[in-house]
């Protein structure tokens, strides 16, 4: 898909894209800060925070969904169930594991780990789609070097991160694996299904809300109903921000190429890292800063190299 909104002869769409980009980064930073505030007060309620985010996103998506976009009878077919079950499950696991990761580590380091997500996307693409070239030819020596650069950056950040947690790192990697797989499958569903992207995303959040509610009842009971008022305000703001930034992210992806979206997402993580570090007055050592820069820079290089190689193969 070409970058239609970035066409130089249409400044109106360029301004609209910049506005969407700024809103995406702002709401993503707000979500990270508010969910961290909630989990600092209630570190055992990561599952409950995930449920509220998924349920509020489903409710808001349904409220703003146009009548023409409402899911039709195809939703209840066996084919649709098979098609949407795995991306819905990955969406749920990704949301829960992200919150557990944030509860165990500083937001800054959690997003450094999340910056590795595009690498997992390539792995999912290799596993789920025929790309027309062999695996080693597709990766190449240059990509191996860049992947090594990304891993080194994460290690440098990990060793010197004061709030480092191996369990938090594991949850962060599970989040990467889940969300990257969800994105690959979701893109396939958008092209293969007769339902629109808004209906598909509605289904993902409905499934996630139902399953996470069952998990909350099993493992948490009703403890989320006995919290301080400050906890409820952070929980609501984080859930509302989750709905806003994920919805805007889909809109941006619809109007630009995957390359532009990937680079924007990498830049977004830089914004979240520095905003959260400043907000919580967290110490971010020189080595952590170096590791974060190497990791995010490596992901950007990886994305650019992958796009350029595909473009050269097409000629």
XYZ file of C-alpha atoms in Angstrom:
315
model
C 0.000 0.000 0.000
C 1.390 3.375 -0.897
C 1.595 6.285 1.493
C -1.487 8.025 0.157
C -1.843 10.355 3.098
C 1.740 11.509 2.680
C 1.376 12.603 -0.930
C 3.267 15.915 -1.281
C 0.523 17.502 -3.379
C -2.078 17.125 -0.668
C -1.031 19.031 2.439
C -4.450 18.496 4.026
C -3.821 14.772 4.361
C -0.267 15.346 5.577
C -1.585 17.538 8.400
C -4.232 14.919 9.214
C -1.565 12.206 9.355
C 0.628 14.298 11.664
C -2.390 14.941 13.898
C -3.160 11.190 14.048
C 0.479 10.404 14.760
C 0.643 12.899 17.621
C -2.632 11.592 19.084
C -1.366 7.999 18.822
C 1.814 8.831 20.722
C 0.002 10.927 23.347
C -2.656 8.321 24.132
C -0.099 5.514 24.152
C 2.043 7.439 26.642
C -1.052 8.201 28.726
C -1.999 4.526 28.768
C 1.488 3.465 29.864
C 1.595 6.023 32.678
C -1.928 5.412 33.974
C -1.729 1.615 33.903
C 1.631 1.816 35.718
C 0.091 4.105 38.351
C -2.741 1.613 38.825
C -0.365 -1.352 39.082
C 1.921 0.452 41.522
C -1.087 0.711 43.862
C -2.436 -2.739 42.973
C 0.455 -4.908 41.705
C -1.641 -8.069 41.873
C -4.393 -6.771 39.564
C -2.721 -7.005 36.143
C -5.394 -9.451 34.993
C -8.186 -7.153 36.127
C -6.587 -4.174 34.364
C -6.475 -6.209 31.155
C -10.150 -7.156 31.445
C -11.303 -3.567 31.949
C -9.201 -2.344 28.991
C -10.571 -5.043 26.693
C -14.165 -4.595 27.829
C -14.112 -0.793 27.558
C -12.493 -1.039 24.123
C -15.211 -3.441 23.002
C -17.972 -1.213 24.419
C -16.571 1.975 22.861
C -15.913 0.251 19.534
C -19.496 -1.034 19.469
C -20.873 2.392 20.368
C -18.994 4.119 17.538
C -19.426 1.347 14.970
C -21.503 2.308 11.958
C -24.604 0.238 11.275
C -23.148 -0.952 7.951
C -20.054 -2.261 9.746
C -21.911 -4.382 12.292
C -20.880 -8.061 12.154
C -23.205 -10.110 9.963
C -24.124 -13.770 10.007
C -20.620 -14.695 8.829
C -19.435 -14.080 12.375
C -21.198 -17.196 13.639
C -19.957 -19.564 10.945
C -17.415 -22.289 11.665
C -15.062 -20.721 9.114
C -15.109 -17.377 10.929
C -14.554 -19.066 14.277
C -11.492 -20.889 12.970
C -10.213 -17.706 11.348
C -10.651 -15.420 14.362
C -9.971 -17.748 17.286
C -6.156 -17.628 17.140
C -5.787 -13.845 16.573
C -8.353 -13.262 19.352
C -6.423 -15.531 21.712
C -3.135 -13.812 20.834
C -4.771 -10.407 21.361
C -5.841 -11.496 24.846
C -2.474 -13.025 25.767
C -0.617 -9.985 24.426
C -2.687 -7.550 26.482
C -2.363 -9.558 29.703
C 1.373 -10.227 29.317
C 2.041 -6.541 28.571
C 0.379 -5.485 31.818
C 2.259 -8.132 33.802
C 5.511 -6.940 32.231
C 4.766 -3.304 33.109
C 3.867 -4.301 36.684
C 7.247 -6.008 37.157
C 9.540 -3.479 35.434
C 9.906 0.200 34.703
C 7.894 1.383 31.693
C 11.101 2.520 30.029
C 12.637 -0.928 29.969
C 9.323 -2.647 29.157
C 9.106 -0.588 25.958
C 12.724 -1.278 25.082
C 11.777 -4.968 25.132
C 8.625 -4.199 23.107
C 10.772 -2.538 20.441
C 11.874 -6.039 19.367
C 8.333 -6.862 18.185
C 9.007 -6.353 14.418
C 11.530 -9.202 14.533
C 8.788 -11.526 15.796
C 6.558 -10.289 12.990
C 9.076 -11.534 10.434
C 9.203 -14.924 12.176
C 5.398 -15.208 12.111
C 5.376 -14.221 8.445
C 7.888 -16.943 7.638
C 5.843 -19.512 9.513
C 2.403 -18.561 8.221
C 2.912 -17.302 4.697
C 4.770 -18.390 1.576
C 7.098 -15.501 0.711
C 8.539 -16.966 -2.478
C 12.166 -17.168 -1.248
C 14.020 -19.511 1.062
C 14.312 -18.655 4.723
C 18.061 -18.072 4.716
C 17.914 -16.033 1.513
C 15.156 -13.920 3.021
C 17.057 -13.263 6.234
C 20.519 -12.791 4.779
C 23.782 -11.938 6.504
C 22.888 -8.251 6.840
C 19.664 -9.023 8.709
C 21.475 -11.429 11.041
C 23.880 -8.609 11.957
C 20.983 -6.221 12.605
C 19.106 -8.801 14.718
C 22.303 -9.308 16.723
C 22.482 -5.552 17.209
C 18.930 -5.523 18.575
C 19.641 -8.383 20.997
C 22.842 -6.724 22.234
C 20.894 -3.532 22.895
C 18.337 -5.378 25.010
C 21.114 -7.138 26.954
C 22.924 -3.858 27.652
C 19.691 -2.307 28.926
C 18.849 -5.393 30.983
C 22.151 -5.680 32.820
C 22.049 -2.109 34.119
C 18.290 -1.685 34.554
C 17.576 -1.142 38.246
C 14.047 -2.557 37.973
C 15.074 -5.474 35.752
C 13.084 -8.679 36.282
C 13.580 -11.924 34.408
C 9.878 -12.679 34.796
C 9.054 -9.231 33.452
C 11.367 -9.851 30.484
C 9.608 -13.169 29.779
C 6.186 -11.505 29.867
C 7.492 -8.781 27.543
C 8.708 -11.360 25.028
C 5.393 -13.241 25.260
C 3.674 -9.937 24.499
C 5.920 -9.458 21.451
C 5.198 -12.966 20.215
C 1.447 -12.579 20.760
C 0.903 -9.118 19.266
C 3.123 -9.771 16.248
C 1.227 -12.981 15.507
C -2.087 -11.217 15.999
C -1.087 -8.508 13.513
C -0.035 -10.981 10.823
C -3.242 -13.001 11.229
C -5.410 -9.887 11.532
C -4.086 -8.486 8.245
C -4.877 -11.796 6.576
C -8.388 -11.728 8.045
C -8.985 -8.194 6.753
C -8.301 -9.330 3.192
C -9.991 -12.737 3.438
C -13.101 -11.905 5.459
C -16.207 -10.101 4.270
C -16.345 -8.262 7.598
C -14.636 -4.877 7.863
C -11.594 -4.206 10.019
C -13.722 -2.463 12.662
C -15.977 -5.511 13.007
C -12.976 -7.818 13.186
C -11.316 -5.719 15.887
C -14.633 -5.626 17.754
C -14.672 -9.433 17.781
C -11.093 -9.613 19.064
C -11.915 -7.392 22.027
C -15.218 -9.167 22.714
C -13.448 -12.517 22.891
C -10.703 -11.051 25.057
C -13.189 -9.412 27.436
C -15.182 -12.626 27.904
C -12.182 -14.889 28.509
C -10.387 -12.378 30.749
C -13.585 -11.916 32.801
C -13.733 -15.668 33.361
C -10.067 -15.650 34.401
C -10.709 -12.745 36.779
C -13.545 -14.648 38.464
C -11.378 -17.763 38.795
C -8.138 -16.177 40.003
C -9.169 -12.797 41.383
C -12.756 -12.950 42.503
C -14.256 -9.540 43.224
C -11.199 -7.799 44.637
C -11.253 -5.096 41.944
C -14.518 -3.784 43.456
C -12.770 -2.831 46.723
C -10.180 -0.302 45.628
C -9.343 3.286 46.474
C -10.891 6.030 44.335
C -7.484 6.972 42.904
C -7.098 3.425 41.608
C -10.413 3.601 39.767
C -9.496 6.868 38.078
C -6.176 5.446 36.824
C -7.907 2.248 35.719
C -10.529 4.168 33.750
C -8.023 6.561 32.147
C -5.697 3.723 31.173
C -8.564 1.735 29.627
C -9.899 4.741 27.742
C -6.404 5.537 26.471
C -6.012 1.894 25.408
C -9.140 2.175 23.295
C -8.052 5.476 21.755
C -4.473 4.600 20.880
C -5.289 1.153 19.459
C -8.119 2.590 17.347
C -5.909 5.395 16.015
C -3.182 2.857 15.288
C -5.562 0.932 13.021
C -6.580 4.147 11.254
C -2.941 5.062 10.621
C -2.157 1.604 9.284
C -5.098 1.913 6.905
C -3.731 5.097 5.313
C 0.024 4.485 5.134
C 2.393 1.713 4.153
C 3.483 -0.906 6.716
C 6.964 0.663 6.597
C 5.678 4.067 7.685
C 3.594 2.461 10.424
C 6.521 0.386 11.724
C 8.868 3.371 11.883
C 6.155 5.457 13.553
C 5.667 2.705 16.128
C 9.397 2.614 16.839
C 9.441 6.384 17.319
C 6.371 6.078 19.552
C 8.277 3.801 21.900
C 11.038 6.387 22.199
C 8.418 8.957 23.196
C 6.857 6.584 25.764
C 10.260 5.705 27.216
C 11.322 9.300 27.800
C 7.889 10.568 28.899
C 7.469 7.771 31.450
C 11.035 8.134 32.715
C 10.493 11.861 33.249
C 7.021 11.405 34.807
C 8.083 8.776 37.362
C 11.537 10.335 37.925
C 13.124 6.956 37.252
C 16.905 6.651 37.036
C 17.886 5.768 33.483
C 21.621 5.030 33.509
C 24.048 5.806 30.720
C 24.247 2.123 29.788
C 20.450 1.843 29.756
C 20.247 4.858 27.465
C 22.884 3.340 25.188
C 21.096 -0.012 25.148
C 17.754 1.593 24.377
C 19.272 3.614 21.531
C 20.945 0.543 20.029
C 17.761 -1.532 20.265
C 15.388 1.011 18.774
C 17.929 2.039 16.147
C 18.439 -1.603 15.215
C 14.702 -2.174 14.798
C 14.455 0.863 12.519
C 17.390 -0.394 10.434
C 15.852 -3.860 10.238
C 12.545 -2.482 8.987
C 14.227 -0.254 6.396
C 16.459 -3.054 5.144
C 13.542 -5.488 4.847
C 11.513 -2.978 2.858
C 14.409 -2.086 0.548
C 15.152 -5.750 -0.146
C 11.526 -6.463 -1.040
C 11.507 -3.437 -3.330
C 14.690 -4.577 -5.124
C 13.261 -8.088 -5.572
C 10.146 -6.658 -7.191
C 12.140 -4.928 -9.971
